[in-house]
Amino acid sequence: MKKLLAFTILAAAAASISANAMDWRYGILASYDNTGTVWLDNGKPNNMSSTSGFSVGAMVGYDFIDYFGIQSGLMFSMTDINSAEEYEGEHFGLFDLDELLLHMDIRMYYLSIPLFLQGKLPVGDVDLILEAGPQFYCGVASRITTTLDAFYQDYLDIYELEGNQSAYDYLQRFNCMIHFGIGAEYMGARFMVGYNLGVYNIARNEENDPERSDLRTRGFSITAGYVF
């Protein structure tokens, strides 16, 4: 009798573990990211252009019930921040220039951890998905490229300035964005579109500096992947 009871308990525990294991899901994801930047310098907006980037990585999800779950993972991301400033009648080197354009491209590489809540609605063989939550970024590498376009009497000369400066001398290494996404999954293949809203000022301001900058990222993403 004791052996039968012990066997029953072990069988029930194994069945419970097996059932719970089925609630965990794993997958791989890749996305195209279009990122824009809102830069306010002492309340004055600056010219920033949207840029293309990418994210790749692995995800893990847990379904509490058929219609609700949570998703996290580890992603590697690349994003750019581009700015352009125009000066007229500037003195540059030995020349008095008609116009000077300063282009700065900041490329940053991140490791990021998403933490999304997901709602699912089965429609036939397709699961419609809504997701939302924060995504936390930590910068691991960066590169700055600065280019000068000098105009003088219809003559254009381009100078590329070399340097070993890190973007994290000017920007915070950490970032946080709130993600909202919608998509569908069919037989493990998943396709999502989303909007990412930066909620953290990544500009590095010196303490007691009267000139304050506010720099936040935002944009949309298109993601494809496979979930096991």
PDB file of C-alpha atoms in Angstrom:
ATOM      1  CA  MET A   1       0.000   0.000   0.000  1.00  0.00           C
ATOM      2  CA  LYS A   2       2.815   2.365   0.933  1.00  0.00           C
ATOM      3  CA  LYS A   3       4.601   1.540  -2.332  1.00  0.00           C
ATOM      4  CA  LEU A   4       1.429   2.235  -4.312  1.00  0.00           C
ATOM      5  CA  LEU A   5       0.948   5.568  -2.513  1.00  0.00           C
ATOM      6  CA  ALA A   6       4.578   6.557  -3.119  1.00  0.00           C
ATOM      7  CA  PHE A   7       4.289   5.594  -6.796  1.00  0.00           C
ATOM      8  CA  THR A   8       1.079   7.630  -7.121  1.00  0.00           C
ATOM      9  CA  ILE A   9       2.739  10.692  -5.567  1.00  0.00           C
ATOM     10  CA  LEU A  10       5.804  10.366  -7.820  1.00  0.00           C
ATOM     11  CA  ALA A  11       3.639   9.910 -10.915  1.00  0.00           C
ATOM     12  CA  ALA A  12       1.561  12.958 -10.021  1.00  0.00           C
ATOM     13  CA  ALA A  13       4.719  15.013  -9.430  1.00  0.00           C
ATOM     14  CA  ALA A  14       6.208  13.892 -12.757  1.00  0.00           C
ATOM     15  CA  ALA A  15       2.982  14.741 -14.565  1.00  0.00           C
ATOM     16  CA  SER A  16       2.914  18.155 -12.901  1.00  0.00           C
ATOM     17  CA  ILE A  17       6.539  18.855 -13.858  1.00  0.00           C
ATOM     18  CA  SER A  18       5.888  17.692 -17.424  1.00  0.00           C
ATOM     19  CA  ALA A  19       2.812  19.907 -17.696  1.00  0.00           C
ATOM     20  CA  ASN A  20       4.649  22.912 -16.302  1.00  0.00           C
ATOM     21  CA  ALA A  21       7.561  22.326 -18.680  1.00  0.00           C
ATOM     22  CA  MET A  22       5.137  22.594 -21.577  1.00  0.00           C
ATOM     23  CA  ASP A  23       4.242  26.128 -20.399  1.00  0.00           C
ATOM     24  CA  TRP A  24       7.799  27.337 -21.050  1.00  0.00           C
ATOM     25  CA  ARG A  25       8.632  28.381 -24.610  1.00  0.00           C
ATOM     26  CA  TYR A  26      11.946  29.258 -26.242  1.00  0.00           C
ATOM     27  CA  GLY A  27      12.784  30.893 -29.535  1.00  0.00           C
ATOM     28  CA  ILE A  28      15.010  33.051 -31.697  1.00  0.00           C
ATOM     29  CA  LEU A  29      14.121  36.548 -32.889  1.00  0.00           C
ATOM     30  CA  ALA A  30      15.512  39.102 -35.330  1.00  0.00           C
ATOM     31  CA  SER A  31      14.181  42.596 -35.965  1.00  0.00           C
ATOM     32  CA  TYR A  32      14.628  45.677 -38.096  1.00  0.00           C
ATOM     33  CA  ASP A  33      14.657  48.781 -35.896  1.00  0.00           C
ATOM     34  CA  ASN A  34      13.976  52.310 -37.120  1.00  0.00           C
ATOM     35  CA  THR A  35      15.063  54.683 -34.370  1.00  0.00           C
ATOM     36  CA  GLY A  36      14.492  58.397 -34.087  1.00  0.00           C
ATOM     37  CA  THR A  37      15.818  60.737 -31.425  1.00  0.00           C
ATOM     38  CA  VAL A  38      14.212  63.679 -29.676  1.00  0.00           C
ATOM     39  CA  TRP A  39      16.957  66.074 -28.556  1.00  0.00           C
ATOM     40  CA  LEU A  40      16.115  69.186 -26.565  1.00  0.00           C
ATOM     41  CA  ASP A  41      19.090  71.436 -25.803  1.00  0.00           C
ATOM     42  CA  ASN A  42      17.978  73.929 -23.134  1.00  0.00           C
ATOM     43  CA  GLY A  43      14.449  73.379 -24.394  1.00  0.00           C
ATOM     44  CA  LYS A  44      15.428  74.046 -28.018  1.00  0.00           C
ATOM     45  CA  PRO A  45      14.909  71.151 -30.484  1.00  0.00           C
ATOM     46  CA  ASN A  46      17.882  70.037 -32.604  1.00  0.00           C
ATOM     47  CA  ASN A  47      17.907  68.366 -36.008  1.00  0.00           C
ATOM     48  CA  MET A  48      18.043  64.585 -35.659  1.00  0.00           C
ATOM     49  CA  SER A  49      17.299  62.023 -38.365  1.00  0.00           C
ATOM     50  CA  SER A  50      15.803  58.544 -38.048  1.00  0.00           C
ATOM     51  CA  THR A  51      18.236  55.682 -38.566  1.00  0.00           C
ATOM     52  CA  SER A  52      18.105  51.961 -39.311  1.00  0.00           C
ATOM     53  CA  GLY A  53      19.403  49.292 -36.957  1.00  0.00           C
ATOM     54  CA  PHE A  54      18.839  45.674 -35.982  1.00  0.00           C
ATOM     55  CA  SER A  55      18.366  43.324 -33.046  1.00  0.00           C
ATOM     56  CA  VAL A  56      19.009  39.572 -32.820  1.00  0.00           C
ATOM     57  CA  GLY A  57      18.778  37.196 -29.912  1.00  0.00           C
ATOM     58  CA  ALA A  58      16.975  34.513 -27.961  1.00  0.00           C
ATOM     59  CA  MET A  59      13.684  34.676 -26.097  1.00  0.00           C
ATOM     60  CA  VAL A  60      12.057  32.712 -23.334  1.00  0.00           C
ATOM     61  CA  GLY A  61       8.376  32.861 -22.486  1.00  0.00           C
ATOM     62  CA  TYR A  62       6.018  31.408 -19.948  1.00  0.00           C
ATOM     63  CA  ASP A  63       2.281  30.967 -20.525  1.00  0.00           C
ATOM     64  CA  PHE A  64       0.298  31.231 -17.302  1.00  0.00           C
ATOM     65  CA  ILE A  65      -2.870  30.313 -19.187  1.00  0.00           C
ATOM     66  CA  ASP A  66      -3.703  29.863 -22.875  1.00  0.00           C
ATOM     67  CA  TYR A  67      -4.466  33.565 -23.258  1.00  0.00           C
ATOM     68  CA  PHE A  68      -1.841  35.250 -21.074  1.00  0.00           C
ATOM     69  CA  GLY A  69       1.910  34.994 -20.578  1.00  0.00           C
ATOM     70  CA  ILE A  70       5.219  36.768 -20.070  1.00  0.00           C
ATOM     71  CA  GLN A  71       8.258  37.019 -22.356  1.00  0.00           C
ATOM     72  CA  SER A  72      11.893  37.902 -21.728  1.00  0.00           C
ATOM     73  CA  GLY A  73      15.243  37.073 -23.300  1.00  0.00           C
ATOM     74  CA  LEU A  74      18.600  38.522 -24.290  1.00  0.00           C
ATOM     75  CA  MET A  75      19.066  40.619 -27.437  1.00  0.00           C
ATOM     76  CA  PHE A  76      22.077  42.185 -29.169  1.00  0.00           C
ATOM     77  CA  SER A  77      21.197  45.509 -30.809  1.00  0.00           C
ATOM     78  CA  MET A  78      22.830  48.132 -33.011  1.00  0.00           C
ATOM     79  CA  THR A  79      21.439  51.654 -33.298  1.00  0.00           C
ATOM     80  CA  ASP A  80      22.617  54.998 -34.683  1.00  0.00           C
ATOM     81  CA  ILE A  81      22.067  58.595 -33.627  1.00  0.00           C
ATOM     82  CA  ASN A  82      22.627  61.166 -36.384  1.00  0.00           C
ATOM     83  CA  SER A  83      22.779  64.931 -35.998  1.00  0.00           C
ATOM     84  CA  ALA A  84      23.513  67.785 -38.409  1.00  0.00           C
ATOM     85  CA  GLU A  85      24.367  71.401 -37.631  1.00  0.00           C
ATOM     86  CA  GLU A  86      24.671  74.210 -40.169  1.00  0.00           C
ATOM     87  CA  TYR A  87      26.899  77.274 -39.830  1.00  0.00           C
ATOM     88  CA  GLU A  88      27.067  80.215 -42.234  1.00  0.00           C
ATOM     89  CA  GLY A  89      29.998  82.550 -42.781  1.00  0.00           C
ATOM     90  CA  GLU A  90      32.370  80.448 -40.670  1.00  0.00           C
ATOM     91  CA  HIS A  91      36.172  80.683 -40.650  1.00  0.00           C
ATOM     92  CA  PHE A  92      37.695  77.242 -41.167  1.00  0.00           C
ATOM     93  CA  GLY A  93      41.444  76.778 -41.539  1.00  0.00           C
ATOM     94  CA  LEU A  94      42.741  79.424 -43.963  1.00  0.00           C
ATOM     95  CA  PHE A  95      39.364  79.998 -45.605  1.00  0.00           C
ATOM     96  CA  ASP A  96      36.298  82.077 -44.921  1.00  0.00           C
ATOM     97  CA  LEU A  97      33.526  79.672 -45.811  1.00  0.00           C
ATOM     98  CA  ASP A  98      30.091  80.411 -47.187  1.00  0.00           C
ATOM     99  CA  GLU A  99      28.620  77.491 -45.309  1.00  0.00           C
ATOM    100  CA  LEU A 100      29.760  74.685 -43.018  1.00  0.00           C
ATOM    101  CA  LEU A 101      27.766  71.514 -42.299  1.00  0.00           C
ATOM    102  CA  LEU A 102      28.735  69.352 -39.346  1.00  0.00           C
ATOM    103  CA  HIS A 103      27.466  65.753 -39.434  1.00  0.00           C
ATOM    104  CA  MET A 104      27.881  63.459 -36.447  1.00  0.00           C
ATOM    105  CA  ASP A 105      27.030  59.752 -36.531  1.00  0.00           C
ATOM    106  CA  ILE A 106      27.036  57.911 -33.221  1.00  0.00           C
ATOM    107  CA  ARG A 107      26.771  54.130 -33.479  1.00  0.00           C
ATOM    108  CA  MET A 108      26.025  52.181 -30.324  1.00  0.00           C
ATOM    109  CA  TYR A 109      25.857  48.469 -29.584  1.00  0.00           C
ATOM    110  CA  TYR A 110      23.665  47.203 -26.761  1.00  0.00           C
ATOM    111  CA  LEU A 111      22.740  44.095 -24.867  1.00  0.00           C
ATOM    112  CA  SER A 112      19.082  44.377 -23.944  1.00  0.00           C
ATOM    113  CA  ILE A 113      16.597  42.473 -21.799  1.00  0.00           C
ATOM    114  CA  PRO A 114      12.881  42.772 -22.642  1.00  0.00           C
ATOM    115  CA  LEU A 115      10.178  42.067 -20.086  1.00  0.00           C
ATOM    116  CA  PHE A 116       6.819  41.924 -21.861  1.00  0.00           C
ATOM    117  CA  LEU A 117       3.335  40.902 -20.826  1.00  0.00           C
ATOM    118  CA  GLN A 118       1.509  39.122 -23.643  1.00  0.00           C
ATOM    119  CA  GLY A 119      -2.145  38.532 -24.357  1.00  0.00           C
ATOM    120  CA  LYS A 120      -3.100  35.896 -26.937  1.00  0.00           C
ATOM    121  CA  LEU A 121      -6.302  35.282 -28.869  1.00  0.00           C
ATOM    122  CA  PRO A 122      -6.533  31.995 -30.834  1.00  0.00           C
ATOM    123  CA  VAL A 123      -8.246  32.373 -34.212  1.00  0.00           C
ATOM    124  CA  GLY A 124      -8.209  28.999 -35.915  1.00  0.00           C
ATOM    125  CA  ASP A 125      -4.579  27.891 -36.222  1.00  0.00           C
ATOM    126  CA  VAL A 126      -3.293  31.449 -35.669  1.00  0.00           C
ATOM    127  CA  ASP A 127      -2.613  33.146 -32.330  1.00  0.00           C
ATOM    128  CA  LEU A 128      -3.071  36.913 -32.388  1.00  0.00           C
ATOM    129  CA  ILE A 129      -0.662  38.561 -29.933  1.00  0.00           C
ATOM    130  CA  LEU A 130      -0.655  41.846 -28.037  1.00  0.00           C
ATOM    131  CA  GLU A 131       2.410  42.678 -25.942  1.00  0.00           C
ATOM    132  CA  ALA A 132       3.676  45.565 -23.848  1.00  0.00           C
ATOM    133  CA  GLY A 133       6.424  46.220 -21.339  1.00  0.00           C
ATOM    134  CA  PRO A 134       9.855  47.727 -20.696  1.00  0.00           C
ATOM    135  CA  GLN A 135      13.090  46.883 -22.450  1.00  0.00           C
ATOM    136  CA  PHE A 136      16.358  47.601 -20.625  1.00  0.00           C
ATOM    137  CA  TYR A 137      19.571  48.381 -22.549  1.00  0.00           C
ATOM    138  CA  CYS A 138      23.236  48.310 -21.534  1.00  0.00           C
ATOM    139  CA  GLY A 139      25.808  49.746 -23.950  1.00  0.00           C
ATOM    140  CA  VAL A 140      28.782  47.487 -24.697  1.00  0.00           C
ATOM    141  CA  ALA A 141      30.554  49.364 -27.529  1.00  0.00           C
ATOM    142  CA  SER A 142      30.279  52.555 -29.586  1.00  0.00           C
ATOM    143  CA  ARG A 143      31.775  54.532 -32.461  1.00  0.00           C
ATOM    144  CA  ILE A 144      31.649  58.231 -33.380  1.00  0.00           C
ATOM    145  CA  THR A 145      32.155  59.507 -36.945  1.00  0.00           C
ATOM    146  CA  THR A 146      32.262  63.266 -37.572  1.00  0.00           C
ATOM    147  CA  THR A 147      32.183  64.760 -41.075  1.00  0.00           C
ATOM    148  CA  LEU A 148      32.539  68.413 -42.134  1.00  0.00           C
ATOM    149  CA  ASP A 149      31.098  69.654 -45.446  1.00  0.00           C
ATOM    150  CA  ALA A 150      32.757  72.966 -46.314  1.00  0.00           C
ATOM    151  CA  PHE A 151      31.243  75.183 -49.059  1.00  0.00           C
ATOM    152  CA  TYR A 152      33.280  78.032 -50.596  1.00  0.00           C
ATOM    153  CA  GLN A 153      32.197  79.772 -53.818  1.00  0.00           C
ATOM    154  CA  ASP A 154      30.358  76.694 -55.152  1.00  0.00           C
ATOM    155  CA  TYR A 155      33.263  74.476 -54.117  1.00  0.00           C
ATOM    156  CA  LEU A 156      32.650  71.590 -51.735  1.00  0.00           C
ATOM    157  CA  ASP A 157      35.280  69.882 -49.634  1.00  0.00           C
ATOM    158  CA  ILE A 158      34.565  67.044 -47.230  1.00  0.00           C
ATOM    159  CA  TYR A 159      36.633  66.325 -44.140  1.00  0.00           C
ATOM    160  CA  GLU A 160      36.213  63.231 -42.004  1.00  0.00           C
ATOM    161  CA  LEU A 161      37.560  63.672 -38.492  1.00  0.00           C
ATOM    162  CA  GLU A 162      39.156  60.652 -36.889  1.00  0.00           C
ATOM    163  CA  GLY A 163      39.048  60.069 -33.157  1.00  0.00           C
ATOM    164  CA  ASN A 164      38.901  57.468 -30.433  1.00  0.00           C
ATOM    165  CA  GLN A 165      36.153  59.074 -28.410  1.00  0.00           C
ATOM    166  CA  SER A 166      33.516  56.859 -26.870  1.00  0.00           C
ATOM    167  CA  ALA A 167      29.881  57.793 -27.248  1.00  0.00           C
ATOM    168  CA  TYR A 168      29.518  57.032 -23.568  1.00  0.00           C
ATOM    169  CA  ASP A 169      31.630  60.095 -22.770  1.00  0.00           C
ATOM    170  CA  TYR A 170      28.554  62.086 -23.830  1.00  0.00           C
ATOM    171  CA  LEU A 171      25.673  59.629 -23.435  1.00  0.00           C
ATOM    172  CA  GLN A 172      24.482  57.353 -20.674  1.00  0.00           C
ATOM    173  CA  ARG A 173      25.408  53.714 -21.084  1.00  0.00           C
ATOM    174  CA  PHE A 174      21.940  52.617 -19.937  1.00  0.00           C
ATOM    175  CA  ASN A 175      18.605  53.189 -21.635  1.00  0.00           C
ATOM    176  CA  CYS A 176      15.020  52.106 -21.081  1.00  0.00           C
ATOM    177  CA  MET A 177      12.183  52.029 -23.595  1.00  0.00           C
ATOM    178  CA  ILE A 178       8.532  51.018 -23.307  1.00  0.00           C
ATOM    179  CA  HIS A 179       7.475  48.622 -26.065  1.00  0.00           C
ATOM    180  CA  PHE A 180       3.999  48.143 -27.521  1.00  0.00           C
ATOM    181  CA  GLY A 181       3.543  45.398 -30.107  1.00  0.00           C
ATOM    182  CA  ILE A 182       0.963  43.496 -32.115  1.00  0.00           C
ATOM    183  CA  GLY A 183       1.402  40.428 -34.276  1.00  0.00           C
ATOM    184  CA  ALA A 184       0.574  36.809 -34.949  1.00  0.00           C
ATOM    185  CA  GLU A 185       2.012  33.326 -34.546  1.00  0.00           C
ATOM    186  CA  TYR A 186       1.365  30.348 -36.817  1.00  0.00           C
ATOM    187  CA  MET A 187       2.865  26.930 -36.071  1.00  0.00           C
ATOM    188  CA  GLY A 188       5.745  28.546 -34.184  1.00  0.00           C
ATOM    189  CA  ALA A 189       6.526  31.211 -36.796  1.00  0.00           C
ATOM    190  CA  ARG A 190       5.991  34.654 -35.279  1.00  0.00           C
ATOM    191  CA  PHE A 191       5.722  38.103 -36.875  1.00  0.00           C
ATOM    192  CA  MET A 192       5.384  41.306 -34.837  1.00  0.00           C
ATOM    193  CA  VAL A 193       5.351  45.059 -35.395  1.00  0.00           C
ATOM    194  CA  GLY A 194       5.925  47.410 -32.498  1.00  0.00           C
ATOM    195  CA  TYR A 195       6.539  50.932 -31.283  1.00  0.00           C
ATOM    196  CA  ASN A 196       9.277  51.750 -28.771  1.00  0.00           C
ATOM    197  CA  LEU A 197       9.083  54.876 -26.612  1.00  0.00           C
ATOM    198  CA  GLY A 198      12.160  56.071 -24.729  1.00  0.00           C
ATOM    199  CA  VAL A 199      11.413  57.089 -21.143  1.00  0.00           C
ATOM    200  CA  TYR A 200      14.994  57.740 -19.999  1.00  0.00           C
ATOM    201  CA  ASN A 201      17.181  60.769 -20.746  1.00  0.00           C
ATOM    202  CA  ILE A 202      20.418  59.323 -22.149  1.00  0.00           C
ATOM    203  CA  ALA A 203      22.242  62.674 -22.358  1.00  0.00           C
ATOM    204  CA  ARG A 204      25.129  62.908 -19.900  1.00  0.00           C
ATOM    205  CA  ASN A 205      24.715  66.278 -18.151  1.00  0.00           C
ATOM    206  CA  GLU A 206      27.361  67.641 -15.819  1.00  0.00           C
ATOM    207  CA  GLU A 207      26.157  68.478 -12.333  1.00  0.00           C
ATOM    208  CA  ASN A 208      25.237  72.174 -11.963  1.00  0.00           C
ATOM    209  CA  ASP A 209      25.720  72.693 -15.720  1.00  0.00           C
ATOM    210  CA  PRO A 210      23.308  75.476 -16.794  1.00  0.00           C
ATOM    211  CA  GLU A 211      23.113  74.015 -20.318  1.00  0.00           C
ATOM    212  CA  ARG A 212      20.921  70.949 -19.965  1.00  0.00           C
ATOM    213  CA  SER A 213      20.215  68.418 -22.712  1.00  0.00           C
ATOM    214  CA  ASP A 214      17.371  65.936 -22.921  1.00  0.00           C
ATOM    215  CA  LEU A 215      17.909  63.091 -25.387  1.00  0.00           C
ATOM    216  CA  ARG A 216      15.385  60.274 -25.764  1.00  0.00           C
ATOM    217  CA  THR A 217      15.053  57.557 -28.390  1.00  0.00           C
ATOM    218  CA  ARG A 218      11.873  56.268 -30.010  1.00  0.00           C
ATOM    219  CA  GLY A 219      10.870  54.367 -33.140  1.00  0.00           C
ATOM    220  CA  PHE A 220       9.271  51.268 -34.600  1.00  0.00           C
ATOM    221  CA  SER A 221      10.416  47.691 -35.068  1.00  0.00           C
ATOM    222  CA  ILE A 222       9.505  44.775 -37.333  1.00  0.00           C
ATOM    223  CA  THR A 223      10.310  41.391 -35.796  1.00  0.00           C
ATOM    224  CA  ALA A 224      10.312  37.846 -37.162  1.00  0.00           C
ATOM    225  CA  GLY A 225      11.225  34.677 -35.341  1.00  0.00           C
ATOM    226  CA  TYR A 226      10.488  31.097 -34.481  1.00  0.00           C
ATOM    227  CA  VAL A 227       9.212  29.884 -31.124  1.00  0.00           C
ATOM    228  CA  PHE A 228       9.554  26.253 -30.047  1.00  0.00           C
TER     229      PHE A 228
END
